[in-house]
Coordinates of C-alpha atoms in Angstrom, one line a residue:
M616 CA -29.6 36.2 1.2
A617 CA -27.6 39.1 2.6
T618 CA -24.5 37.9 4.5
A619 CA -21.8 39.8 6.3
A620 CA -18.6 40.2 4.4
R621 CA -16.0 37.5 5.4
S622 CA -12.4 37.0 4.5
L623 CA -10.2 34.0 4.1
L624 CA -6.6 34.1 5.4
L625 CA -4.4 32.4 2.9
P626 CA -0.8 31.1 3.3
T627 CA 2.0 33.4 2.4
P628 CA 2.4 33.7 -1.4
P629 CA 5.8 33.7 -3.0
K630 CA 6.5 37.4 -2.7
P631 CA 4.0 39.3 -0.6
S632 CA 3.9 38.6 3.1
S633 CA 0.1 38.1 3.6
H634 CA -3.1 38.5 1.7
R635 CA -6.7 37.8 2.0
L636 CA -9.1 36.2 -0.5
P637 CA -12.7 37.5 -0.6
V638 CA -15.1 34.6 -0.1
P639 CA -17.5 34.2 -3.0
S640 CA -21.1 34.7 -2.0
H641 CA -22.0 31.0 -2.8
F642 CA -19.3 29.9 -0.4
R643 CA -20.6 31.9 2.6
P644 CA -22.3 30.1 5.5
H645 CA -26.0 30.3 5.9
P646 CA -28.0 30.1 9.1
Q647 CA -28.9 26.6 10.2
R648 CA -31.9 25.3 8.3
R649 CA -33.7 22.1 7.6
G650 CA -33.3 20.1 4.4
R651 CA -30.4 19.5 2.1
G652 CA -28.3 22.3 0.7
H653 CA -27.6 22.4 -3.0
R654 CA -24.3 20.9 -4.0
L655 CA -21.5 23.1 -5.2
A656 CA -21.2 22.4 -8.9
A657 CA -17.5 23.0 -9.0
S658 CA -16.7 19.4 -8.1
S659 CA -14.1 17.9 -10.4
S660 CA -16.5 15.2 -11.5
D661 CA -19.3 17.7 -12.3
L662 CA -17.6 20.2 -14.5
T663 CA -19.4 19.3 -17.8
S664 CA -19.8 21.7 -20.7
F665 CA -20.8 25.0 -18.9
P666 CA -22.1 27.9 -20.9
D667 CA -20.5 31.3 -20.4
P668 CA -19.5 31.9 -16.8
A669 CA -21.6 34.3 -14.8
P670 CA -19.9 36.8 -12.5
T671 CA -20.7 37.1 -8.8
P672 CA -19.8 39.7 -6.3
N673 CA -16.2 39.9 -5.2
G674 CA -15.1 39.6 -8.9
V675 CA -15.0 35.7 -8.7
Y676 CA -16.3 33.9 -11.8
V677 CA -18.0 30.6 -11.1
P678 CA -19.5 27.9 -13.4
W679 CA -23.0 28.4 -14.7
A680 CA -24.5 25.7 -12.5
A681 CA -23.0 27.2 -9.3
A682 CA -24.2 30.6 -10.3
S683 CA -27.7 29.3 -11.2
P684 CA -28.8 26.6 -8.7
A685 CA -32.2 26.5 -10.3
A686 CA -30.7 25.7 -13.7
A687 CA -28.4 23.1 -12.1
A688 CA -31.4 21.4 -10.4
A689 CA -33.0 20.9 -13.8
A690 CA -30.0 19.0 -15.2
I691 CA -29.6 15.2 -15.4
D692 CA -26.3 13.4 -16.0
V693 CA -26.3 10.0 -17.7
D694 CA -23.5 8.0 -19.3
A695 CA -23.1 9.0 -22.9
A696 CA -22.7 5.5 -24.2
T697 CA -25.7 4.2 -22.3
A698 CA -27.9 7.1 -23.5
A699 CA -27.0 6.4 -27.1
E700 CA -27.7 2.7 -26.6
L701 CA -31.1 3.4 -25.1
R702 CA -32.1 5.8 -27.9
E703 CA -31.0 3.4 -30.6
N704 CA -32.2 0.1 -29.3
G705 CA -34.6 0.6 -26.4
F706 CA -34.8 -0.7 -22.9
R707 CA -34.4 -4.4 -23.4
S708 CA -31.2 -4.0 -25.4
T709 CA -29.1 -2.6 -22.6
R710 CA -26.3 -4.7 -21.3
R711 CA -26.7 -5.7 -17.6
T712 CA -23.2 -7.2 -17.0
K713 CA -20.6 -4.5 -16.2
L714 CA -17.2 -4.4 -17.8
I715 CA -13.9 -3.5 -16.2
C716 CA -10.7 -2.7 -18.2
T717 CA -7.2 -2.6 -16.8
V718 CA -5.4 0.4 -18.1
G719 CA -1.8 -0.1 -19.2
P720 CA 0.6 1.1 -21.9
A721 CA -1.8 0.0 -24.7
T722 CA -4.7 2.1 -23.4
C723 CA -3.4 5.0 -21.3
G724 CA -3.8 7.6 -24.0
A725 CA -6.8 9.9 -24.1
A726 CA -8.0 8.6 -27.4
E727 CA -7.7 5.0 -26.2
L728 CA -9.5 5.6 -23.0
E729 CA -12.4 7.3 -24.8
A730 CA -12.6 4.4 -27.3
L731 CA -12.9 2.0 -24.3
A732 CA -15.6 4.2 -22.7
V733 CA -17.5 4.3 -25.9
G734 CA -17.1 0.5 -26.2
G735 CA -18.8 -0.1 -22.8
M736 CA -16.1 0.2 -20.1
N737 CA -17.8 0.9 -16.8
V738 CA -14.8 0.8 -14.5
A739 CA -11.1 1.6 -15.3
R740 CA -8.6 -0.4 -13.2
V741 CA -5.1 0.7 -12.4
N742 CA -2.7 -2.0 -11.2
M743 CA -0.2 -0.6 -8.7
C744 CA 2.1 -3.6 -9.5
H745 CA 3.2 -1.8 -12.6
G746 CA 4.2 1.8 -13.2
D747 CA 4.9 4.6 -10.7
R748 CA 2.4 6.8 -9.0
E749 CA 2.9 9.7 -11.4
W750 CA 1.9 7.5 -14.2
H751 CA -1.2 6.2 -12.4
R752 CA -2.1 9.8 -11.4
G753 CA -2.1 10.7 -15.1
V754 CA -4.4 7.8 -15.9
I755 CA -6.8 8.6 -13.1
R756 CA -7.1 12.2 -14.1
S757 CA -7.5 11.3 -17.7
V758 CA -10.5 9.2 -16.8
R759 CA -12.0 12.0 -14.7
R760 CA -11.4 14.4 -17.5
L761 CA -13.1 12.0 -19.9
N762 CA -16.1 11.9 -17.6
D763 CA -16.2 15.7 -17.3
E764 CA -15.8 16.5 -21.0
K765 CA -17.5 13.6 -22.7
G766 CA -20.3 12.8 -20.3
F767 CA -19.3 9.3 -19.2
A768 CA -19.5 7.9 -15.6
V769 CA -16.5 5.6 -15.6
A770 CA -15.4 4.6 -12.1
V771 CA -11.8 4.1 -11.1
M772 CA -10.5 1.0 -9.3
M773 CA -7.0 0.9 -7.8
D774 CA -5.6 -2.6 -7.3
T775 CA -2.9 -3.0 -4.6
E776 CA 0.2 -5.0 -5.2
G777 CA 0.0 -7.1 -2.1
S778 CA 2.9 -8.6 -0.2
E779 CA 3.0 -12.1 -1.8
I780 CA 6.2 -13.4 -3.4
H781 CA 6.8 -11.9 -6.8
M782 CA 9.4 -11.3 -9.4
G783 CA 11.2 -8.0 -10.1
D784 CA 11.0 -5.7 -13.1
L785 CA 13.0 -7.8 -15.6
G786 CA 15.5 -5.1 -16.0
G787 CA 13.0 -2.8 -17.7
A788 CA 12.1 -5.3 -20.4
P789 CA 8.3 -5.6 -21.1
S790 CA 8.5 -9.4 -21.0
A791 CA 10.8 -12.4 -21.3
K792 CA 10.3 -15.7 -22.9
A793 CA 11.2 -18.9 -21.0
E794 CA 11.7 -21.9 -23.2
D795 CA 11.5 -25.6 -22.2
G796 CA 14.7 -26.9 -20.6
E797 CA 16.3 -23.5 -20.1
V798 CA 18.0 -22.8 -16.7
W799 CA 17.0 -19.6 -15.0
T800 CA 18.3 -18.1 -11.7
F801 CA 15.9 -16.6 -9.2
S802 CA 17.9 -14.4 -6.9
V803 CA 17.3 -12.2 -3.8
R804 CA 20.3 -10.1 -4.6
S805 CA 19.5 -6.4 -4.8
S806 CA 21.1 -4.6 -7.7
D807 CA 20.9 -1.0 -9.0
T808 CA 21.8 -2.2 -12.5
S809 CA 20.0 -4.5 -14.8
L810 CA 20.5 -8.2 -14.2
P811 CA 22.1 -10.5 -16.8
D812 CA 19.9 -12.6 -19.1
R813 CA 17.9 -15.4 -17.4
I814 CA 18.4 -14.0 -13.9
I815 CA 15.3 -12.7 -12.1
H816 CA 15.1 -10.8 -8.9
V817 CA 12.7 -12.0 -6.2
N818 CA 11.3 -9.5 -3.7
Y819 CA 11.2 -11.9 -0.7
D820 CA 14.5 -12.1 1.2
G821 CA 13.7 -15.6 2.6
F822 CA 13.0 -17.1 -0.8
A823 CA 16.3 -19.1 -1.1
E824 CA 15.9 -20.5 2.5
D825 CA 12.3 -21.6 1.9
V826 CA 12.6 -23.5 -1.3
K827 CA 14.0 -27.0 -1.7
A828 CA 15.4 -28.9 -4.6
G829 CA 12.5 -30.6 -6.4
D830 CA 10.0 -27.8 -5.6
E831 CA 8.0 -26.3 -8.4
L832 CA 7.6 -22.6 -9.1
F833 CA 4.4 -21.4 -10.7
V834 CA 4.8 -18.0 -12.4
D835 CA 1.8 -15.8 -12.7
G836 CA -0.7 -18.5 -11.8
G837 CA 0.9 -21.1 -14.1
M838 CA 1.7 -19.1 -17.2
A839 CA 5.2 -20.7 -16.9
R840 CA 6.6 -23.4 -14.6
F841 CA 10.0 -24.1 -13.2
E842 CA 11.6 -26.9 -11.1
V843 CA 14.2 -26.0 -8.5
I844 CA 17.4 -27.9 -9.2
E845 CA 20.0 -26.2 -7.0
K846 CA 20.5 -23.5 -4.3
L847 CA 23.7 -21.4 -4.3
G848 CA 23.5 -18.9 -1.4
P849 CA 21.0 -16.2 -2.4
D850 CA 20.5 -17.7 -5.8
V851 CA 18.1 -20.5 -6.8
K852 CA 18.7 -22.3 -10.1
C853 CA 15.6 -23.6 -11.8
C854 CA 14.8 -25.5 -15.0
C855 CA 11.9 -24.4 -17.1
T856 CA 9.4 -27.3 -17.4
D857 CA 6.5 -25.4 -18.9
P858 CA 7.5 -22.6 -21.3
G859 CA 5.7 -19.3 -21.2
L860 CA 5.9 -15.5 -21.2
L861 CA 7.3 -13.9 -18.0
L862 CA 5.9 -10.5 -17.2
P863 CA 7.4 -7.9 -14.7
R864 CA 6.4 -8.3 -11.1
A865 CA 4.5 -11.6 -11.8
N866 CA 3.5 -13.6 -8.7
L867 CA 5.5 -16.7 -7.7
T868 CA 3.8 -19.7 -6.0
I869 CA 5.9 -22.6 -4.5
W870 CA 4.5 -26.1 -4.8
R871 CA 5.9 -29.2 -2.9
D872 CA 4.7 -32.8 -3.1
G873 CA 1.5 -31.8 -5.0
S874 CA 0.4 -28.9 -2.7
V875 CA 1.2 -25.2 -2.3
V876 CA 3.8 -24.1 0.3
R877 CA 2.0 -21.5 2.2
E878 CA 3.7 -21.2 5.6
R879 CA 5.8 -18.2 4.7
N880 CA 3.1 -16.6 2.6
A881 CA 0.7 -16.8 5.6
M882 CA 3.2 -14.9 7.7
L883 CA 3.5 -12.0 5.2
P884 CA 1.2 -9.0 5.8
T885 CA -1.8 -8.7 3.4
I886 CA -1.1 -4.9 3.0
S887 CA 2.6 -4.1 2.7
S888 CA 4.2 -0.8 3.5
K889 CA 4.2 0.0 -0.2
D890 CA 0.5 -0.8 -0.4
W891 CA -0.2 1.7 2.4
L892 CA 1.5 4.4 0.5
D893 CA -0.5 3.4 -2.6
I894 CA -3.7 3.5 -0.6
D895 CA -2.9 7.0 0.6
F896 CA -2.3 8.0 -3.0
G897 CA -5.6 6.4 -4.0
I898 CA -7.5 8.3 -1.3
A899 CA -5.9 11.6 -2.3
E900 CA -6.8 11.0 -6.0
G901 CA -10.4 10.1 -5.1
V902 CA -10.5 6.6 -6.6
D903 CA -13.9 4.9 -6.3
F904 CA -12.7 1.4 -5.3
I905 CA -9.6 -0.1 -3.8
A906 CA -9.0 -3.8 -4.5
V907 CA -6.9 -5.5 -1.8
S908 CA -4.7 -8.4 -3.1
F909 CA -4.3 -11.7 -1.3
V910 CA -6.9 -11.1 1.4
K911 CA -6.7 -13.8 4.1
S912 CA -9.4 -12.7 6.6
A913 CA -12.1 -10.1 7.2
E914 CA -9.8 -8.3 9.8
V915 CA -7.7 -6.7 7.1
I916 CA -10.8 -5.4 5.3
N917 CA -12.2 -3.9 8.4
H918 CA -8.9 -2.4 9.2
L919 CA -8.6 -0.8 5.8
K920 CA -12.2 0.5 5.9
S921 CA -11.6 2.1 9.3
Y922 CA -8.4 3.7 7.9
I923 CA -10.3 5.1 4.9
S924 CA -13.1 6.3 7.1
A925 CA -10.6 8.1 9.4
R926 CA -8.8 9.7 6.5
S927 CA -12.2 10.7 5.0
R928 CA -13.7 12.0 8.2
G929 CA -14.9 15.5 7.6
R930 CA -14.5 15.2 3.8
K931 CA -17.3 16.9 1.9
E932 CA -18.2 15.7 -1.6
G933 CA -16.3 17.9 -4.1
F934 CA -14.1 19.4 -1.4
T935 CA -11.3 17.2 -0.4
S936 CA -8.1 19.1 -0.6
H937 CA -7.2 17.3 -3.8
K938 CA -10.5 18.0 -5.4
L939 CA -10.4 21.6 -4.4
L940 CA -7.0 21.9 -6.0
H941 CA -8.3 20.2 -9.1
N942 CA -11.3 22.5 -9.2
L943 CA -9.2 25.7 -8.8
I944 CA -6.7 24.7 -11.5
W945 CA -9.6 23.6 -13.8
L946 CA -11.4 26.9 -13.2
L947 CA -8.3 28.9 -13.9
D948 CA -7.4 27.0 -17.0
N949 CA -10.9 27.4 -18.4
N950 CA -11.3 31.1 -17.5
L951 CA -14.2 30.3 -15.2
I952 CA -12.5 32.0 -12.2
S953 CA -10.9 35.4 -12.0
C954 CA -8.8 35.8 -8.8
S955 CA -8.5 39.3 -7.3
R956 CA -5.0 40.6 -7.5
S957 CA -5.2 41.0 -3.7
I958 CA -4.5 37.3 -3.5
C959 CA -1.1 37.6 -5.0
P960 CA -0.5 41.0 -6.6
S961 CA 2.8 40.0 -8.1
L962 CA 1.4 37.1 -10.0
N963 CA -0.7 36.9 -13.1
A964 CA -3.8 34.8 -12.4
K965 CA -3.0 32.6 -15.4
S966 CA 0.7 32.2 -14.8
D967 CA 2.4 28.9 -14.1
C968 CA 3.9 30.5 -11.0
H969 CA 0.4 31.2 -9.6
T970 CA -0.7 27.6 -10.4
Q971 CA 2.4 26.3 -8.6
W972 CA 1.6 28.5 -5.6
L973 CA -1.9 27.1 -5.4
R974 CA -0.5 23.6 -5.6
H975 CA 2.0 24.3 -2.8
H976 CA -0.5 25.8 -0.4
I977 CA -3.7 24.0 -1.3
H978 CA -3.9 22.0 1.9
E979 CA -3.6 25.2 4.0
I980 CA -6.2 26.9 1.9
F981 CA -8.6 24.0 2.4
I982 CA -8.1 24.0 6.2
S983 CA -8.5 27.8 6.4
F984 CA -11.6 27.6 4.1
T985 CA -13.4 25.0 6.1
S986 CA -12.6 26.8 9.3
L987 CA -14.1 29.9 7.9
V988 CA -17.4 28.6 6.5
G989 CA -17.9 26.0 9.2
R990 CA -18.8 22.4 8.7
Q991 CA -22.5 22.3 9.4
N992 CA -24.3 25.4 8.0
C993 CA -22.9 26.0 4.6
D994 CA -25.2 25.0 1.8
C995 CA -22.4 24.4 -0.7
F996 CA -21.5 21.2 1.2
I997 CA -23.1 17.8 1.5
V998 CA -21.7 15.5 4.1
C999 CA -21.2 12.1 2.4
P1000 CA -20.0 8.8 3.8
S1001 CA -16.6 7.4 3.0
D1002 CA -17.1 7.0 -0.7
I1003 CA -14.3 4.5 -1.5
G1004 CA -15.4 0.9 -1.8
V1005 CA -13.1 -1.9 -0.6
I1006 CA -13.0 -4.9 -2.9
A1007 CA -11.6 -8.2 -1.5
K1008 CA -9.6 -10.2 -4.1
I1009 CA -10.1 -13.9 -3.5
E1010 CA -6.9 -15.6 -4.7
S1011 CA -5.6 -17.8 -1.9
I1012 CA -6.4 -20.8 0.1
D1013 CA -6.6 -18.7 3.3
A1014 CA -9.3 -16.6 1.7
L1015 CA -11.4 -19.6 0.9
K1016 CA -11.3 -20.7 4.5
N1017 CA -12.7 -17.4 5.6
L1018 CA -14.9 -16.7 2.6
E1019 CA -18.2 -15.7 4.1
E1020 CA -16.7 -13.3 6.7
I1021 CA -14.6 -11.7 4.0
I1022 CA -17.6 -11.1 1.8
H1023 CA -19.6 -9.7 4.7
A1024 CA -16.8 -7.2 5.6
S1025 CA -16.1 -6.1 2.0
D1026 CA -17.9 -3.7 -0.4
G1027 CA -17.4 -6.2 -3.2
V1028 CA -15.4 -9.3 -4.2
M1029 CA -13.1 -10.2 -7.1
V1030 CA -12.6 -13.8 -8.1
A1031 CA -9.0 -13.6 -9.2
R1032 CA -8.8 -16.9 -10.9
G1033 CA -5.2 -16.7 -12.1
D1034 CA -3.5 -16.7 -8.7
L1035 CA -6.3 -18.7 -7.1
G1036 CA -5.7 -21.4 -9.7
A1037 CA -2.1 -21.5 -8.7
Q1038 CA -3.0 -22.4 -5.1
I1039 CA -5.8 -25.0 -5.6
P1040 CA -6.2 -27.8 -8.2
L1041 CA -7.3 -26.3 -11.5
E1042 CA -10.4 -28.5 -11.7
Q1043 CA -11.8 -26.8 -8.6
V1044 CA -11.7 -23.3 -10.0
P1045 CA -15.1 -23.4 -11.8
S1046 CA -17.0 -24.7 -8.8
I1047 CA -15.2 -22.2 -6.5
Q1048 CA -16.1 -19.4 -8.9
Q1049 CA -19.8 -20.4 -8.9
K1050 CA -19.8 -20.6 -5.1
I1051 CA -18.4 -17.1 -4.7
V1052 CA -20.7 -15.6 -7.2
R1053 CA -23.8 -17.1 -5.5
M1054 CA -22.6 -16.2 -2.0
C1055 CA -21.9 -12.6 -3.0
R1056 CA -25.4 -12.3 -4.5
Q1057 CA -26.9 -13.7 -1.3
L1058 CA -25.0 -11.2 0.8
N1059 CA -25.7 -8.3 -1.6
K1060 CA -22.1 -7.7 -2.6
P1061 CA -21.1 -7.0 -6.2
V1062 CA -18.8 -9.7 -7.6
I1063 CA -16.2 -9.5 -10.4
V1064 CA -15.0 -12.5 -12.4
A1065 CA -11.4 -11.8 -13.5
S1066 CA -8.2 -13.3 -14.9
Q1067 CA -7.6 -14.9 -18.3
L1068 CA -11.1 -14.3 -19.7
L1069 CA -9.7 -13.6 -23.2
E1070 CA -6.0 -14.3 -22.7
S1071 CA -5.4 -15.3 -26.3
M1072 CA -6.5 -11.8 -27.4
I1073 CA -3.3 -10.3 -26.0
E1074 CA -1.7 -11.6 -29.2
Y1075 CA -4.6 -12.5 -31.5
P1076 CA -7.7 -10.6 -32.8
T1077 CA -10.1 -13.4 -32.2
P1078 CA -10.7 -15.3 -29.0
T1079 CA -10.7 -19.1 -28.7
R1080 CA -14.1 -20.8 -28.5
A1081 CA -13.3 -22.0 -25.0
E1082 CA -12.7 -18.4 -23.9
V1083 CA -16.1 -17.4 -25.3
A1084 CA -17.7 -20.3 -23.4
D1085 CA -15.9 -19.2 -20.2
V1086 CA -17.2 -15.6 -20.6
S1087 CA -20.7 -17.0 -21.3
E1088 CA -20.7 -19.1 -18.1
A1089 CA -19.7 -16.1 -16.0
V1090 CA -22.6 -14.1 -17.5
R1091 CA -25.0 -17.0 -17.0
Q1092 CA -24.0 -17.2 -13.4
R1093 CA -25.1 -13.5 -13.2
A1094 CA -21.8 -12.1 -12.0
D1095 CA -22.0 -8.3 -11.7
A1096 CA -18.9 -7.6 -13.7
L1097 CA -16.2 -9.1 -16.0
M1098 CA -12.7 -7.8 -16.0
L1099 CA -10.0 -7.6 -18.7
S1100 CA -6.4 -7.6 -17.4
G1101 CA -3.5 -8.0 -19.9
E1102 CA -6.0 -8.0 -22.8
S1103 CA -6.6 -4.3 -22.3
A1104 CA -3.4 -3.3 -20.5
M1105 CA -0.8 -4.5 -22.9
G1106 CA -2.7 -6.5 -25.6
R1107 CA -2.6 -5.8 -29.3
F1108 CA -6.4 -5.7 -29.6
P1109 CA -7.9 -4.1 -26.4
E1110 CA -11.0 -2.6 -28.1
K1111 CA -11.8 -5.9 -29.9
A1112 CA -11.4 -7.8 -26.5
L1113 CA -13.9 -5.4 -24.9
S1114 CA -16.2 -5.8 -27.9
V1115 CA -16.2 -9.5 -27.4
L1116 CA -17.1 -9.2 -23.7
R1117 CA -19.9 -6.8 -24.6
S1118 CA -21.4 -8.9 -27.5
V1119 CA -21.2 -12.2 -25.5
S1120 CA -22.8 -10.6 -22.5
L1121 CA -25.7 -9.1 -24.5
R1122 CA -26.4 -12.4 -26.3
I1123 CA -26.4 -14.6 -23.1
E1124 CA -28.5 -12.0 -21.3
R1125 CA -31.0 -12.0 -24.1
W1126 CA -31.1 -15.7 -24.3
W1127 CA -31.7 -15.9 -20.5
R1128 CA -34.7 -13.6 -20.9
E1129 CA -36.1 -15.3 -23.9
E1130 CA -36.0 -18.6 -22.1
K1131 CA -37.7 -17.0 -19.1
R1132 CA -35.1 -18.5 -16.8
H1133 CA -36.1 -16.8 -13.6
E1134 CA -34.0 -18.4 -11.0
A1135 CA -35.6 -20.1 -8.0
L1136 CA -32.7 -18.7 -5.9
E1137 CA -34.2 -17.8 -2.5
L1138 CA -32.4 -14.6 -1.4
Q1139 CA -31.6 -14.5 2.3
D1140 CA -32.4 -11.6 4.5
V1141 CA -29.6 -9.1 4.6
S1142 CA -31.3 -6.2 6.5
S1143 CA -29.8 -5.0 9.7
S1144 CA -32.8 -2.9 10.9
F1145 CA -36.6 -2.8 10.5
S1146 CA -36.3 0.2 8.0
D1147 CA -33.8 -1.9 5.9
K1148 CA -36.2 -4.8 6.0
I1149 CA -38.9 -2.6 4.6
S1150 CA -36.6 -1.5 1.7
E1151 CA -35.6 -5.1 1.1
E1152 CA -39.2 -6.3 0.9
I1153 CA -40.1 -3.4 -1.4
C1154 CA -37.2 -4.3 -3.8
N1155 CA -38.0 -8.0 -3.8
S1156 CA -41.7 -7.2 -4.6
A1157 CA -40.7 -4.7 -7.3
A1158 CA -38.5 -7.2 -9.1
K1159 CA -41.2 -9.8 -9.1
M1160 CA -43.8 -7.3 -10.4
A1161 CA -41.4 -6.1 -13.1
N1162 CA -41.0 -9.6 -14.4
N1163 CA -44.7 -10.5 -14.2
L1164 CA -45.9 -7.3 -15.7
G1165 CA -43.2 -7.0 -18.3
V1166 CA -42.4 -3.4 -17.3
D1167 CA -39.9 -1.4 -19.4
A1168 CA -37.7 -0.2 -16.5
V1169 CA -37.6 0.2 -12.8
F1170 CA -36.8 3.7 -11.5
V1171 CA -35.2 4.0 -8.0
Y1172 CA -34.4 7.3 -6.3
T1173 CA -31.6 6.7 -3.7
K1174 CA -29.4 8.9 -1.6
D1175 CA -26.8 6.3 -0.7
G1176 CA -27.3 3.6 -3.4
H1177 CA -28.5 0.9 -1.0
M1178 CA -32.0 0.4 -2.5
A1179 CA -30.5 0.4 -6.0
S1180 CA -28.1 -2.3 -4.8
L1181 CA -31.0 -4.4 -3.4
L1182 CA -32.8 -4.2 -6.7
S1183 CA -29.7 -5.2 -8.6
R1184 CA -29.4 -8.3 -6.3
C1185 CA -32.9 -9.4 -7.5
R1186 CA -31.7 -9.4 -11.2
P1187 CA -35.0 -8.3 -12.8
D1188 CA -35.5 -8.7 -16.5
C1189 CA -35.7 -4.9 -17.1
P1190 CA -32.9 -2.3 -16.6
I1191 CA -32.8 -0.4 -13.4
F1192 CA -32.6 3.4 -13.6
A1193 CA -30.9 4.6 -10.4
F1194 CA -31.2 8.3 -9.7
T1195 CA -28.9 9.9 -7.1
S1196 CA -27.7 13.4 -6.3
S1197 CA -24.2 12.1 -5.5
T1198 CA -21.6 11.9 -8.3
S1199 CA -19.4 9.4 -6.3
I1200 CA -22.4 7.2 -5.5
R1201 CA -23.4 7.3 -9.2
R1202 CA -19.9 6.0 -10.2
R1203 CA -19.9 3.3 -7.6
L1204 CA -23.3 2.0 -8.8
N1205 CA -21.7 1.6 -12.2
L1206 CA -20.1 -1.6 -11.0
Q1207 CA -23.4 -3.4 -10.2
W1208 CA -25.5 -5.6 -12.4
G1209 CA -28.3 -4.0 -14.4
L1210 CA -28.0 -0.5 -12.9
I1211 CA -28.0 2.6 -15.1
P1212 CA -26.9 5.4 -12.8
F1213 CA -28.0 9.0 -13.3
R1214 CA -27.1 12.1 -11.3
L1215 CA -30.2 14.1 -10.5
S1216 CA -30.9 16.6 -7.8
D1217 CA -33.9 15.2 -5.9
S1218 CA -36.6 16.3 -3.5
D1219 CA -38.8 14.6 -0.9
D1220 CA -41.7 15.0 -3.3
M1221 CA -42.0 11.8 -5.3
E1222 CA -44.4 13.3 -7.8
S1223 CA -42.1 16.2 -8.5
N1224 CA -39.1 13.8 -9.0
L1225 CA -41.1 11.6 -11.4
N1226 CA -42.4 14.5 -13.5
R1227 CA -39.0 16.1 -13.8
T1228 CA -37.4 12.8 -14.6
F1229 CA -39.9 11.9 -17.3
S1230 CA -39.5 15.4 -18.8
L1231 CA -35.7 15.2 -18.9
L1232 CA -35.5 11.6 -20.2
K1233 CA -38.2 12.3 -22.9
A1234 CA -36.2 15.3 -24.0
R1235 CA -33.2 13.1 -24.5
G1236 CA -35.2 10.4 -26.4
M1237 CA -34.5 7.8 -23.7
V1238 CA -38.1 7.1 -22.7
Q1239 CA -41.4 7.5 -24.6
S1240 CA -45.0 8.2 -23.6
G1241 CA -46.7 4.9 -22.7
D1242 CA -43.6 3.2 -21.4
L1243 CA -44.5 1.2 -18.3
V1244 CA -42.2 1.8 -15.2
I1245 CA -42.1 0.9 -11.6
A1246 CA -40.8 3.7 -9.3
L1247 CA -39.2 3.3 -5.9
S1248 CA -37.7 5.7 -3.4
D1249 CA -35.5 5.0 -0.4
M1250 CA -36.4 8.4 1.0
L1251 CA -40.1 7.6 1.2
Q1252 CA -39.9 3.8 1.0
S1253 CA -42.6 3.8 -1.6
I1254 CA -43.5 1.9 -4.8
Q1255 CA -45.6 3.0 -7.7
V1256 CA -46.5 1.5 -11.1
M1257 CA -47.3 3.9 -13.9
N1258 CA -47.1 4.8 -17.6
V1259 CA -44.8 7.6 -18.8
P1260 CA -47.2 10.5 -19.6

């Protein structure tokens, strides 16, 4: 379509006073029209193995998919590990339970991350309790690069530190061993130098005032235990009664007369000032989930979601200022973009100086760009909802008191059994876990079982039989995901730990199907409108049909992921192929039970979608003629049963 020439006013480069950047033709606004525009393929999460770049007018080189929308529409993205599993073992072999790995010093390298992705990691977790933001930025971008270059769909979850009482950094030491009978000092003194041996800094200024002689301190959910023997001003002397390994920034829980002391904890804010800075960082880096520590009520979840929504207002998928920067740098580095010298005549397009100039002015470029092309009639944008899910971590007595309202408000829940077990009697943890898992499924929220699943594998290559039984129980309860913490972050055998989770999940899931243990769980109505009610009934019926007919897979075409989530809630025997045009929705669906998310540009014509899907999947060896599938669509609210032609 012919379009009048437009120019984009850029911020002042280092030497020239002012320059203008010709706007590529695929960036120019189009007249208002009905239907969805194609999505710009230069999103940082879509840059996957382009052929030779094709030039466009104005001398700007763009990726093949952006230069050829028709070719881009014919593509389909699927996780490389899942595709290989389907080709080798067929539908029924696919794992339904999702796996989360905490990334730490043991797994932050590119090779280690790839090994985890190949081994079945669906979500990479970064814990803001440890490391600085630059370190976490490197991990997040390494995961994104892995997705782009190797064809994975690993989501990123950022876990906030929370404002509960915790220890300091142990003077830079990776850990410290507390032995039985040793006297340690817990101090609120601040120091710029490392503390002497057996002195631990505590982050809470009122710590020495709140504890009493005879109180017990549980470290990291009970990994070590101390008894308070004396208070000396800001210092609290304690005797180790249960030896254990002390890790930097481990949580401290105070017990008195057989119950947890929670008055002061209840007064601390759920989201600290540091957490808000970390949340801003996570939004800027485009993480998929933010897990909030020590949630006490639904109010904090609603507040955070409103904040994310406000920060994300006007964001377009693939074109947040951060993603625009990532795209520009990526395109420059890969020779897929050639900038006119009128942008910055004194700079070479490939020079570090030019890259730094782009970094410095990227926000202004983004504002100028969106002002030029407009926010409604440019077909290189798709408006998407706030695409960061908020996960509520259940790890305190306060959370248990407000459990249902917290689950309602959140986008998912984590059963953080370590810290939870430090606030309630240990024997109550299994029943609380089962209650949370069932409630989350009833309310259609993904649930993660976390903490100490394979704790012994931090040091040993084989888990205990009790740990295997614990993992099996979580899978049998039909939790959406299992999470490794220290096992993958700092353990000696992260890949083996992940392999244990994968193999146990597969075996228990297969046993469940072989025994035909379809639960009699009556799922409650979660619809908020008549249209949602129709979708819910379609999904309930499709799951029953899938089990009764023994279909090979359920296909669901979804714009926002909601219908795929409803299907996952039903836990059918067969895998669920979820097709969406959104890269961020695709990654978020990778957290939910049984979903195999694909990125596929769709249309309102169901027959066209199905024919194209069958053709692309058959070409990849992922389906065969004669396979029986049920197909659903949230666009048409339809259901079909058919054989693959």
